[in-house]
Coordinates of C-alpha atoms in Angstrom, one line a residue:
Chain A
M1 CA 0.2 0.3 0.2
G2 CA 1.8 3.1 -0.7
T3 CA 1.3 6.4 0.7
L4 CA -1.3 8.3 -0.6
L5 CA -1.7 11.6 1.7
E6 CA 1.6 12.9 4.4
I7 CA 0.5 15.3 7.1
K8 CA 3.9 16.5 8.8
D9 CA 4.1 18.6 11.7
L10 CA 0.8 21.0 10.8
V11 CA 0.3 23.9 12.7
I12 CA -3.0 25.5 12.2
H13 CA -3.6 28.7 14.8
F14 CA -6.5 30.9 15.1
E15 CA -5.6 34.5 15.6
M16 CA -8.9 36.4 17.3
D17 CA -9.3 39.4 18.5
D18 CA -9.3 37.8 22.3
G19 CA -6.0 35.4 21.9
V20 CA -4.6 32.7 19.6
V21 CA -6.6 29.7 19.5
H22 CA -4.0 27.1 18.9
A23 CA -6.4 24.5 17.1
L24 CA -3.6 22.1 16.0
N25 CA 0.2 21.8 17.2
G26 CA 1.7 19.7 15.2
V27 CA -0.3 17.1 13.4
D28 CA 1.8 14.1 11.6
L29 CA -0.3 11.5 10.1
T30 CA -0.3 9.6 6.9
I31 CA -3.4 7.7 5.3
H32 CA -2.5 5.3 2.4
E33 CA -4.4 3.9 -0.8
G34 CA -7.5 2.2 0.1
E35 CA -7.6 2.5 3.5
T36 CA -9.3 3.8 6.5
L37 CA -8.2 6.2 8.9
G38 CA -10.4 7.0 12.2
L39 CA -9.7 10.2 13.3
V40 CA -10.8 10.2 17.1
G41 CA -11.5 13.1 19.4
E42 CA -13.5 14.9 22.2
T43 CA -15.4 18.4 20.7
G44 CA -12.3 21.0 19.9
A45 CA -10.2 18.8 19.6
G46 CA -9.1 20.2 15.7
K47 CA -10.7 16.9 14.0
T48 CA -12.5 19.6 11.8
T49 CA -9.9 22.1 11.9
L50 CA -7.3 19.1 10.4
A51 CA -10.2 18.5 7.6
K52 CA -11.0 21.4 6.5
G53 CA -6.9 22.3 6.6
I54 CA -6.5 19.0 4.1
M55 CA -8.8 21.4 1.8
G56 CA -7.3 23.8 2.0
L57 CA -10.5 25.4 3.1
T58 CA -9.4 26.7 6.6
P59 CA -10.9 30.3 6.8
R60 CA -8.0 32.6 6.6
P61 CA -8.3 35.2 8.4
P62 CA -8.2 34.1 11.1
G63 CA -7.2 31.0 10.7
K64 CA -3.5 30.8 10.2
I65 CA -1.3 28.1 8.4
K66 CA 1.8 28.7 10.8
S67 CA 4.2 25.3 9.8
G68 CA 3.6 22.0 8.5
E69 CA 3.4 19.9 4.9
I70 CA 0.5 18.0 3.4
L71 CA 1.9 15.8 0.7
Y72 CA -0.7 14.3 -1.8
E73 CA 1.3 12.4 -4.3
D74 CA 4.3 14.1 -3.2
R75 CA 2.5 17.7 -4.2
N76 CA 2.5 20.0 -1.0
L77 CA -1.5 21.3 -0.9
L78 CA -0.1 23.9 1.3
T79 CA 1.8 25.7 -1.7
L80 CA -0.8 25.1 -4.6
N81 CA -2.6 28.6 -6.0
D82 CA -6.8 28.6 -5.9
Q83 CA -6.4 27.2 -9.4
E84 CA -4.8 23.7 -8.2
I85 CA -6.3 23.4 -5.3
R86 CA -9.6 23.7 -7.2
E87 CA -8.8 21.2 -9.3
I88 CA -7.6 18.5 -6.2
R89 CA -10.2 19.5 -4.4
G90 CA -13.6 17.1 -5.4
R91 CA -11.6 15.5 -8.3
H92 CA -8.9 14.2 -6.0
I93 CA -10.4 14.9 -2.5
S94 CA -13.5 15.2 -1.5
M95 CA -15.7 15.8 1.6
I96 CA -18.6 15.2 3.4
F97 CA -20.0 17.2 5.8
Q98 CA -21.8 16.9 9.8
D99 CA -25.0 17.7 8.4
P100 CA -26.9 16.9 5.4
M101 CA -29.6 19.2 6.3
T102 CA -27.9 21.6 5.5
S103 CA -24.4 20.9 3.0
L104 CA -27.3 20.7 -0.1
N105 CA -27.7 23.5 -1.8
P106 CA -31.9 24.5 -1.5
V107 CA -32.5 25.9 -4.9
M108 CA -30.8 24.0 -6.9
T109 CA -32.1 20.1 -7.8
V110 CA -30.2 17.4 -6.1
G111 CA -29.6 16.5 -9.9
D112 CA -27.8 19.1 -11.2
Q113 CA -25.7 19.6 -8.2
I114 CA -24.5 16.1 -8.3
A115 CA -23.8 16.4 -12.2
E116 CA -22.2 20.1 -11.3
V117 CA -19.4 18.3 -9.6
I118 CA -18.9 16.2 -12.7
E119 CA -18.7 19.2 -15.0
T120 CA -16.8 21.0 -13.2
H121 CA -13.7 18.6 -13.3
D122 CA -14.5 15.9 -16.2
R123 CA -15.2 17.7 -19.6
I124 CA -18.2 16.5 -20.9
S125 CA -21.2 17.7 -22.2
K126 CA -23.9 18.4 -19.7
Q127 CA -25.8 15.4 -21.0
D128 CA -22.8 12.8 -20.4
A129 CA -22.9 14.4 -17.2
R130 CA -26.3 13.9 -16.3
R131 CA -26.3 10.4 -17.1
K132 CA -23.3 9.4 -14.8
A133 CA -25.4 12.1 -12.4
E134 CA -27.9 9.6 -12.8
E135 CA -25.6 6.2 -12.3
M136 CA -24.5 8.5 -9.2
M137 CA -28.0 8.2 -7.6
E138 CA -28.7 4.7 -8.4
M139 CA -25.7 3.3 -7.1
V140 CA -26.2 5.4 -3.9
G141 CA -29.5 3.8 -3.8
I142 CA -31.5 7.0 -5.0
S143 CA -33.7 6.0 -8.1
C144 CA -32.7 8.7 -11.1
E145 CA -36.8 9.6 -11.3
R146 CA -35.8 11.8 -8.0
Y147 CA -33.0 13.6 -10.4
P148 CA -35.1 17.2 -10.5
E149 CA -36.1 17.2 -6.9
Y150 CA -34.9 19.5 -4.6
A151 CA -33.2 18.8 -0.8
H152 CA -35.9 19.8 0.9
Q153 CA -38.1 16.7 -0.5
F154 CA -35.7 14.1 0.7
S155 CA -35.6 12.9 4.0
G156 CA -32.2 13.0 6.2
G157 CA -30.6 9.9 5.6
M158 CA -31.1 10.4 1.7
K159 CA -30.1 13.6 1.6
Q160 CA -27.0 12.7 2.8
R161 CA -26.8 9.5 0.0
I162 CA -27.0 12.3 -2.6
V163 CA -23.7 14.2 -0.5
I164 CA -22.2 11.4 -0.8
A165 CA -22.9 11.0 -4.5
I166 CA -21.5 13.9 -4.8
A167 CA -18.4 13.5 -2.8
L168 CA -17.8 10.2 -5.0
A169 CA -19.0 12.0 -8.4
C170 CA -15.5 12.4 -9.7
N171 CA -13.6 9.1 -8.3
P172 CA -11.9 10.8 -5.7
K173 CA -8.6 9.1 -3.9
L174 CA -9.8 10.1 -1.1
L175 CA -12.8 10.6 0.9
I176 CA -13.2 13.2 4.0
A177 CA -15.7 12.1 5.9
D178 CA -16.5 14.7 8.8
E179 CA -19.1 12.8 11.7
P180 CA -20.9 11.4 8.3
T181 CA -23.4 10.1 10.5
T182 CA -23.6 12.2 13.5
A183 CA -27.1 14.3 12.6
L184 CA -28.7 10.5 11.3
D185 CA -30.3 8.3 13.6
V186 CA -28.9 4.7 15.0
T187 CA -30.5 2.9 11.8
I188 CA -29.8 5.0 9.2
Q189 CA -26.4 5.1 10.0
A190 CA -25.5 1.7 9.7
Q191 CA -27.2 1.7 6.2
V192 CA -25.3 5.0 5.2
L193 CA -21.7 3.2 7.0
E194 CA -22.4 0.3 5.5
M195 CA -22.8 1.4 1.7
M196 CA -19.9 4.7 2.5
S197 CA -17.6 1.3 3.1
R198 CA -19.0 -0.8 0.1
L199 CA -18.3 2.1 -2.0
K200 CA -15.1 2.8 -0.6
S201 CA -13.9 -0.8 -1.4
T202 CA -15.0 -1.0 -5.3
R203 CA -13.4 2.2 -5.6
N204 CA -10.6 1.5 -3.9
T205 CA -10.9 4.9 -2.2
A206 CA -8.7 6.0 0.8
M207 CA -11.2 7.5 4.2
L208 CA -10.2 10.1 6.4
L209 CA -13.1 9.0 8.7
I210 CA -14.3 11.5 11.6
T211 CA -15.9 10.9 14.6
H212 CA -16.5 10.8 18.4
D213 CA -18.0 7.2 18.1
L214 CA -15.3 4.4 19.0
G215 CA -17.8 1.9 17.9
I216 CA -17.7 3.1 14.3
V217 CA -14.2 3.3 14.2
A218 CA -13.8 -0.6 15.5
Q219 CA -16.3 -1.5 12.9
N220 CA -15.1 0.2 9.8
C221 CA -11.4 1.4 10.3
D222 CA -7.8 0.2 10.0
H223 CA -5.6 2.7 11.5
V224 CA -6.9 5.1 14.5
A225 CA -5.4 8.4 15.4
I226 CA -6.5 9.9 18.7
L227 CA -6.8 13.7 18.4
Y228 CA -6.3 15.2 21.9
A229 CA -5.7 18.9 21.7
G230 CA -4.6 19.9 18.2
K231 CA -2.2 16.5 18.3
V232 CA -2.2 13.0 17.7
I233 CA -1.5 11.4 21.2
E234 CA -1.6 7.8 19.8
Y235 CA -1.6 6.0 16.5
G236 CA -2.1 2.2 15.9
T237 CA -4.1 -0.4 13.7
V238 CA -7.6 -0.6 15.5
R239 CA -6.2 -3.9 17.4
Q240 CA -3.4 -2.3 18.8
V241 CA -5.6 1.1 20.2
F242 CA -8.7 -0.6 21.0
K243 CA -6.2 -3.8 22.4
Q244 CA -2.8 -2.8 23.4
H245 CA -3.6 1.5 24.0
L246 CA -1.0 3.0 26.5
H247 CA -1.7 6.4 26.5
P248 CA -3.7 7.6 29.7
Y249 CA -6.6 9.4 27.6
T250 CA -7.3 6.1 24.8
K251 CA -7.9 4.6 27.9
G252 CA -10.8 6.4 29.8
L253 CA -12.2 7.0 26.6
L254 CA -12.7 3.2 26.0
G255 CA -14.0 3.5 29.9
S256 CA -16.2 5.2 29.0
I257 CA -17.8 3.0 26.2
P258 CA -20.6 0.5 28.1
S259 CA -19.1 -2.8 27.8
L260 CA -21.8 -5.8 26.6
I261 CA -19.7 -8.5 29.2
E262 CA -19.1 -6.7 32.3
D263 CA -22.0 -5.8 34.6
V264 CA -21.1 -2.3 35.7
E265 CA -23.3 -0.1 37.4
R266 CA -21.4 3.2 36.3
L267 CA -19.1 4.1 33.0
T268 CA -16.1 5.1 34.2
S269 CA -15.8 9.3 33.1
I270 CA -12.5 11.2 32.3
E271 CA -12.1 13.6 35.0
G272 CA -12.0 17.5 33.9
L273 CA -12.3 19.3 30.2
M274 CA -10.2 19.6 27.9
P275 CA -7.7 22.8 28.2
D276 CA -9.0 26.1 26.2
P277 CA -6.9 26.5 22.8
V278 CA -6.2 29.6 23.5
N279 CA -3.7 28.9 27.2
L280 CA -3.0 25.5 26.5
P281 CA -0.9 24.2 30.0
Q282 CA 3.0 24.2 29.2
G283 CA 3.6 20.4 28.9
C284 CA 1.5 17.6 28.3
A285 CA -1.8 19.1 27.0
F286 CA -3.2 16.3 29.3
S287 CA -1.8 16.5 32.6
P288 CA -3.9 18.9 34.9
R289 CA -6.5 15.4 34.2
C290 CA -4.2 12.6 34.0
A291 CA -3.8 10.1 36.7
H292 CA -0.7 9.0 36.0
A293 CA 0.6 12.5 35.8
M294 CA 4.6 13.2 36.6
E295 CA 6.3 16.3 37.9
R296 CA 7.7 16.2 34.3
C297 CA 3.9 15.9 32.4
F298 CA 3.7 19.6 33.6
C299 CA 6.7 21.7 32.6
E300 CA 7.5 19.2 28.9
A301 CA 5.6 18.2 26.2
P302 CA 6.4 14.4 25.6
P303 CA 7.5 13.2 21.7
L304 CA 5.6 10.8 19.6
Y305 CA 7.2 7.2 20.8
L306 CA 7.4 4.8 18.0
M307 CA 6.5 1.3 20.9
E308 CA 7.7 -2.5 19.1
D309 CA 5.0 -3.6 18.0
G310 CA 4.7 -0.5 15.6
H311 CA 2.1 1.8 17.1
S312 CA 3.1 5.1 18.5
V313 CA 2.2 7.3 21.4
R314 CA 2.9 10.5 23.2
C315 CA 2.8 9.9 26.5
F316 CA 6.2 9.7 28.9
L317 CA 4.8 6.1 30.4
C318 CA 6.3 5.0 27.7
E319 CA 9.2 6.3 26.8
H320 CA 11.2 3.0 28.1
S321 CA 8.8 0.8 26.1
S322 CA 9.8 2.4 22.8
K323 CA 12.0 1.3 20.4
E324 CA 14.6 4.0 20.5
A325 CA 14.8 2.7 24.4
Chain B
M1 CA -77.0 25.1 4.0
R2 CA -76.8 22.0 2.1
G3 CA -75.1 23.5 -0.9
D4 CA -72.2 24.9 1.8
T5 CA -71.7 21.2 3.0
V6 CA -71.0 20.5 -0.8
T7 CA -69.1 22.9 -1.6
T8 CA -67.1 22.2 1.3
E9 CA -66.3 18.9 0.9
T10 CA -65.9 19.2 -2.8
K11 CA -63.0 22.0 -1.8
T12 CA -61.8 19.5 0.7
L13 CA -61.3 17.0 -1.6
K14 CA -59.3 18.8 -4.2
T15 CA -57.1 20.2 -2.2
A16 CA -56.6 16.5 -1.0
A17 CA -56.3 15.8 -4.7
A18 CA -54.1 18.5 -4.9
L19 CA -51.1 17.7 -2.0
C20 CA -51.2 14.6 -3.3
E21 CA -50.4 15.4 -7.2
D22 CA -47.6 17.9 -5.6
G23 CA -46.3 15.8 -2.9
S24 CA -43.9 14.4 -5.4
G25 CA -42.7 16.6 -7.8
R26 CA -43.4 20.4 -6.5
T27 CA -40.6 22.4 -7.6
L28 CA -39.9 25.8 -5.1
W29 CA -41.2 27.7 -8.1
Q30 CA -44.5 25.8 -8.4
E31 CA -44.4 26.3 -3.9
M32 CA -43.9 30.4 -4.5
R33 CA -47.0 30.3 -7.0
R34 CA -49.3 28.5 -4.9
R35 CA -48.7 30.6 -2.5
F36 CA -49.0 33.5 -3.8
K37 CA -52.7 33.2 -5.3
K38 CA -53.8 32.5 -2.2
N39 CA -53.2 36.0 -2.0
R40 CA -56.2 37.2 -3.7
M41 CA -55.0 41.0 -3.2
A42 CA -51.8 40.4 -4.8
V43 CA -53.2 38.5 -7.9
V44 CA -55.3 41.6 -8.8
A45 CA -52.7 43.8 -8.1
L46 CA -50.9 41.1 -10.7
C47 CA -53.6 41.6 -13.2
V48 CA -53.6 45.5 -13.0
L49 CA -49.8 45.3 -13.8
S50 CA -50.5 42.9 -16.2
L51 CA -53.0 44.8 -17.7
L52 CA -50.6 48.1 -17.6
L53 CA -48.2 46.1 -19.4
L54 CA -50.4 45.3 -22.2
I55 CA -51.6 48.8 -22.5
S56 CA -47.7 49.4 -23.0
V57 CA -47.8 47.3 -25.3
S58 CA -50.0 47.9 -27.5
T59 CA -50.2 51.3 -27.2
L60 CA -46.7 51.0 -29.1
I61 CA -47.7 48.6 -31.5
V62 CA -50.4 51.7 -32.6
D63 CA -47.6 53.8 -32.8
V64 CA -45.8 51.7 -35.1
A65 CA -48.4 50.6 -37.1
T66 CA -50.2 54.0 -38.0
E67 CA -46.6 55.5 -38.2
K68 CA -47.1 58.1 -35.7
A69 CA -50.5 59.1 -37.1
F70 CA -52.5 58.8 -34.4
Y71 CA -50.1 60.1 -31.6
K72 CA -50.0 62.9 -34.2
T73 CA -53.8 63.4 -33.6
Y74 CA -55.0 62.3 -30.7
I75 CA -52.1 62.5 -28.2
V76 CA -50.3 65.9 -28.9
G77 CA -52.5 67.3 -31.4
Q78 CA -54.7 70.0 -29.9
D79 CA -58.3 70.2 -30.6
M80 CA -58.6 74.2 -28.8
P81 CA -62.4 74.0 -28.9
N82 CA -63.0 71.0 -26.7
K83 CA -60.7 72.2 -23.9
L84 CA -61.8 71.0 -20.6
K85 CA -64.9 69.3 -22.0
A86 CA -65.7 67.0 -19.0
P87 CA -65.9 63.8 -19.0
S88 CA -68.3 61.8 -20.4
L89 CA -69.4 58.2 -22.0
E90 CA -70.4 59.8 -25.5
S91 CA -67.1 58.4 -26.7
V92 CA -63.8 56.8 -26.3
R93 CA -61.9 59.8 -27.1
D94 CA -64.3 61.0 -24.3
L95 CA -64.0 59.1 -21.4
F96 CA -61.6 60.9 -19.5
G97 CA -63.2 64.6 -20.4
R98 CA -60.3 66.5 -22.2
D99 CA -57.4 68.9 -21.0
E100 CA -56.2 72.4 -21.3
F101 CA -55.5 71.9 -24.8
G102 CA -58.6 70.0 -25.9
R103 CA -56.7 66.3 -25.8
S104 CA -58.2 63.5 -25.1
I105 CA -57.1 62.6 -21.2
F106 CA -57.8 58.6 -21.7
F107 CA -55.9 58.4 -24.4
R108 CA -52.6 60.6 -22.9
V109 CA -53.1 58.4 -19.9
L110 CA -53.1 55.4 -22.0
W111 CA -50.0 56.8 -24.1
G112 CA -48.2 57.9 -20.6
A113 CA -48.4 54.2 -19.1
R114 CA -45.0 53.3 -21.5
Y115 CA -43.5 56.5 -19.9
S116 CA -43.3 55.7 -16.2
L117 CA -43.4 51.8 -16.8
F118 CA -40.4 51.6 -19.5
I119 CA -38.2 54.1 -16.8
G120 CA -39.6 52.3 -13.9
I121 CA -37.8 49.1 -15.5
S122 CA -35.2 50.1 -17.0
T123 CA -33.9 52.2 -13.6
V124 CA -34.4 49.4 -11.3
G125 CA -33.1 46.9 -13.9
V126 CA -30.0 49.2 -13.9
A127 CA -30.0 49.3 -10.2
V128 CA -30.4 45.6 -9.3
L129 CA -27.5 45.1 -11.8
A130 CA -24.8 47.7 -10.6
G131 CA -26.5 47.1 -6.8
G132 CA -26.7 43.8 -7.0
I133 CA -22.7 43.1 -8.6
L134 CA -21.6 45.6 -5.9
G135 CA -23.4 44.3 -3.2
A136 CA -22.5 40.7 -3.8
L137 CA -18.6 41.3 -4.2
A138 CA -18.5 43.5 -0.9
G139 CA -20.8 40.9 0.8
Y140 CA -18.6 37.9 -0.1
Y141 CA -15.2 39.3 0.2
G142 CA -15.9 41.0 3.3
G143 CA -12.7 42.9 4.5
R144 CA -11.3 46.3 2.8
L145 CA -13.3 45.8 -0.5
D146 CA -16.3 45.8 2.0
N147 CA -15.4 48.8 3.6
V148 CA -14.7 51.2 0.1
I149 CA -17.7 49.9 -2.1
M150 CA -20.3 50.6 1.6
R151 CA -18.4 53.8 2.1
V152 CA -18.9 54.8 -1.4
M153 CA -22.5 54.2 -0.9
D154 CA -23.0 55.9 1.9
V155 CA -21.7 58.8 1.0
L156 CA -24.6 58.4 -2.1
L157 CA -27.6 57.5 0.5
A158 CA -26.6 60.7 2.2
I159 CA -28.0 63.0 -0.7
P160 CA -30.8 63.7 -0.4
Y161 CA -32.5 61.6 -3.3
T162 CA -34.7 64.1 -5.6
L163 CA -32.1 66.8 -4.7
F164 CA -29.2 64.6 -6.8
A165 CA -31.8 64.0 -9.7
I166 CA -32.2 67.3 -9.7
A167 CA -28.8 68.4 -9.5
I168 CA -28.1 65.8 -12.1
V169 CA -31.1 66.8 -14.1
A170 CA -30.1 70.4 -13.8
A171 CA -26.2 69.4 -15.0
L172 CA -26.5 67.6 -17.6
G173 CA -30.6 69.1 -19.2
T174 CA -33.8 67.6 -19.4
S175 CA -33.7 64.2 -21.4
I176 CA -35.2 61.1 -21.1
V177 CA -31.5 59.5 -20.8
N178 CA -30.3 62.2 -18.4
L179 CA -33.6 61.4 -16.3
L180 CA -32.6 57.6 -16.6
I181 CA -29.0 58.6 -15.2
A182 CA -30.6 60.4 -12.3
M183 CA -33.4 58.0 -10.8
T184 CA -30.8 54.9 -11.5
I185 CA -27.8 56.1 -9.4
P186 CA -29.7 57.1 -6.5
R187 CA -31.0 53.3 -6.4
I188 CA -27.8 51.6 -6.4
P189 CA -26.9 52.4 -2.7
S190 CA -30.0 50.4 -1.2
M191 CA -29.9 47.5 -3.8
A192 CA -26.1 47.0 -3.1
R193 CA -27.1 46.8 0.8
V194 CA -29.9 44.6 0.5
V195 CA -28.0 42.4 -1.5
R196 CA -24.9 42.1 1.0
A197 CA -26.7 41.7 3.7
A198 CA -28.4 38.6 1.7
V199 CA -25.1 37.4 0.6
M200 CA -23.8 37.6 4.3
T201 CA -26.9 35.8 5.3
V202 CA -26.0 33.1 3.1
K203 CA -22.5 33.2 3.0
D204 CA -21.7 30.5 6.1
R205 CA -24.2 28.3 5.4
E206 CA -22.7 24.7 5.0
F207 CA -23.6 24.1 0.7
I208 CA -21.5 26.7 0.2
E209 CA -18.3 25.3 1.8
A210 CA -19.5 21.9 0.2
G211 CA -19.8 23.6 -2.7
R212 CA -16.3 24.6 -2.4
A213 CA -15.1 21.5 -1.2
A214 CA -16.2 20.1 -4.4
G215 CA -14.0 22.5 -6.5
A216 CA -16.5 25.2 -7.6
S217 CA -14.9 28.6 -7.9
D218 CA -15.5 31.6 -5.7
L219 CA -17.9 33.1 -9.7
R220 CA -19.2 29.8 -9.8
I221 CA -20.0 29.9 -5.7
I222 CA -21.5 33.1 -6.7
A223 CA -23.6 32.9 -9.3
K224 CA -25.0 29.2 -8.2
Y225 CA -25.4 29.1 -4.9
I226 CA -25.2 32.3 -2.9
L227 CA -27.4 34.8 -6.1
P228 CA -30.1 32.3 -6.3
N229 CA -30.7 31.6 -2.6
A230 CA -30.6 35.2 -1.9
A231 CA -33.1 36.4 -4.5
S232 CA -35.9 36.6 -2.7
S233 CA -35.3 39.4 -0.6
I234 CA -34.1 41.4 -4.3
I235 CA -36.7 40.1 -6.6
V236 CA -38.8 41.9 -3.5
Q237 CA -36.9 45.3 -3.3
A238 CA -36.8 44.9 -6.9
T239 CA -40.5 45.5 -7.3
L240 CA -40.7 47.9 -4.3
S241 CA -38.8 50.2 -5.8
V242 CA -39.9 50.1 -9.4
A243 CA -43.0 52.2 -7.5
Q244 CA -40.9 54.2 -6.2
C245 CA -39.2 55.2 -9.2
I246 CA -43.0 55.7 -10.8
L247 CA -43.6 58.1 -8.1
G248 CA -40.0 59.7 -8.4
I249 CA -40.8 60.0 -12.4
A250 CA -43.8 61.8 -11.7
A251 CA -42.5 64.2 -9.3
L252 CA -39.4 65.5 -11.4
S253 CA -41.6 65.6 -14.6
Y254 CA -44.1 67.9 -11.9
L255 CA -41.3 70.1 -11.0
S256 CA -40.4 69.9 -14.8
L257 CA -37.3 68.1 -14.9
G258 CA -38.1 65.3 -16.2
V259 CA -40.0 64.1 -19.2
K260 CA -40.9 67.6 -20.6
P261 CA -45.0 68.4 -22.5
P262 CA -46.5 67.5 -24.8
L263 CA -44.9 63.9 -24.1
P264 CA -48.4 62.1 -22.2
E265 CA -46.5 61.2 -19.1
W266 CA -48.4 61.3 -15.8
G267 CA -46.5 63.3 -13.4
A268 CA -45.6 65.9 -16.8
M269 CA -49.7 65.4 -16.8
L270 CA -50.1 66.7 -13.5
T271 CA -48.0 69.6 -13.6
S272 CA -49.7 71.4 -16.7
A273 CA -52.9 70.5 -15.1
K274 CA -52.6 71.6 -11.7
S275 CA -53.6 75.6 -13.3
F276 CA -57.3 74.2 -14.2
F277 CA -57.8 72.2 -11.8
R278 CA -60.4 74.6 -10.5
D279 CA -62.0 74.9 -13.4
A280 CA -61.9 71.0 -14.8
W281 CA -61.1 68.9 -11.5
H282 CA -61.4 65.6 -14.1
I283 CA -57.8 66.9 -16.0
T284 CA -55.5 66.1 -13.2
V285 CA -57.7 62.9 -11.4
F286 CA -56.9 60.8 -14.0
P287 CA -53.4 60.9 -14.3
G288 CA -53.1 61.0 -10.5
L289 CA -55.3 58.0 -10.4
A290 CA -52.7 55.9 -13.0
I291 CA -49.8 57.0 -10.9
T292 CA -51.8 56.0 -7.9
V293 CA -53.3 52.5 -8.9
S294 CA -50.4 51.6 -10.7
V295 CA -47.9 52.3 -7.0
L296 CA -50.5 50.5 -4.7
S297 CA -50.3 47.5 -7.4
L298 CA -46.3 47.1 -7.5
N299 CA -46.1 47.3 -3.8
I300 CA -49.0 45.4 -3.5
F301 CA -47.6 42.8 -5.7
G302 CA -44.4 43.4 -4.4
D303 CA -45.6 42.6 -0.5
G304 CA -47.3 39.3 -1.9
L305 CA -44.4 38.1 -3.7
R306 CA -42.4 38.5 -0.4
D307 CA -44.9 36.8 1.8
A308 CA -45.1 33.9 -1.1
L309 CA -41.1 33.6 -1.1
D310 CA -40.9 33.4 2.5
P311 CA -40.8 29.3 2.7
K312 CA -41.7 29.7 6.5
Q313 CA -45.2 30.6 5.9
K314 CA -46.1 27.6 4.5
R315 CA -49.9 26.4 5.2

């Protein structure tokens, strides 16, 4: 599996009037061709900022990309001009937004919205684009008779299918799904996810699945990255992160899921809140909430340690078991 | 009593049938038309406006067909023996009476429709175009461009509108083209404001970002995503300002700065008639009525349109 997208030390800050929001503070991530990478984190951890950063949709101002590289097929997306990044969007990398209710244009028929993307990127005639759009609709399970209808005539799950059809219309190599099922109810969630993974595997599309639902990650992803306060704190295969997790935060996250086997009265939760991204603590961002915090954690930020089994953790507790040690 | 119940039943049946039909394939446009039809006043206003348009077109056709012979004889041609003749039903020519030169007021009112309508619509058309582009740019890009455009618009807004028109006409001379310029420029700022506000509310909605994520360019985003969604407020503002324009033309003509006599413009007719008002009521009432009816219709139509375009008013 070749590398499709490589993010190196990405730092994105939002410079507001009342302080600098440290949204992303040095993110390193790699997405391989055809794989699904789950990106997990609390609200405000920087998941959406990362997604928008890859798409070149960081609102500027107030957003500012301080440093880093996003390499897509050896091209740095951050240095492309408007024209070039537009070629990438939708054609090579496309995105599904959180809320299907608001991510469709209310005054354009859904069919035209699918056809529009195809027209933008492939130099084909209107009729061909329309035919292809109808094919896409059938593929996501909506009769192409509904081509001339508007978004308000569809239910939430069907809207999300349309959004997926738009995202996949040009056969992108990478699909960024920003909480694609959060706004849907659970039965529809399963359908939509099942359809997405089916389409993804038939078209060999890589996917960055952003979510805070660990169940979705366990079922759909190959690798997982846990994001906390703008940094990846643990990265590995699903099995590694779920079974051999080492970071106290990951432990806390997984401890908060109800178990099917054990009978537990109360779920364990992580004390406290995520630090305010305007003034992050010195040292490890998780240290104020961490049960294992040492003197050192409060003044020194831990690096990402690569473990023997290939997964990486950002915690001093793992210093001695890491490969380098 | 019995007939009543039957009619209500058929009515409910009809609406139910309509709902079934509409349920699947109703577009926003059809939805809007359905809601507009419910507002009876607005439908009447639309009929009046269509009639005005019809009158303007047919008088134009008469002019072309008779090579202006009819126009020369009946509209501007004088008939002094019959001056200030009271309205009578004896002939069409005397329906609204005669003016101080013996010209038929009825014909002159009909022929005057085109000036009001033509100037009103073309003025607002240009203002919508210019104000729309400026407002869309200001609203979409924001920042410094927004500041520059809107401050210029603010300066224009600060000049009293009639005074501005008078200044332009006084500087450039009275002609229809100058009148158009004088009417158009003061309209641009208010149009730009409306469009800017509409664009700014639509701009941050998620589907705009989704469109951008699909690779759409700024131009496409503005033309296909933002403007169609902001259209309702623009259309309403435009309709209402046509009414203001008709009043403005009448006012300028009344001040002898607009359309020059003997052209049969309604405001100009009022001016020349004002000194004969005591002897002949009809020569001011009918042109005045024409102005009132058309302005009122446009206002009611604009209101109806606003209600019809508001999706929250779904009933």
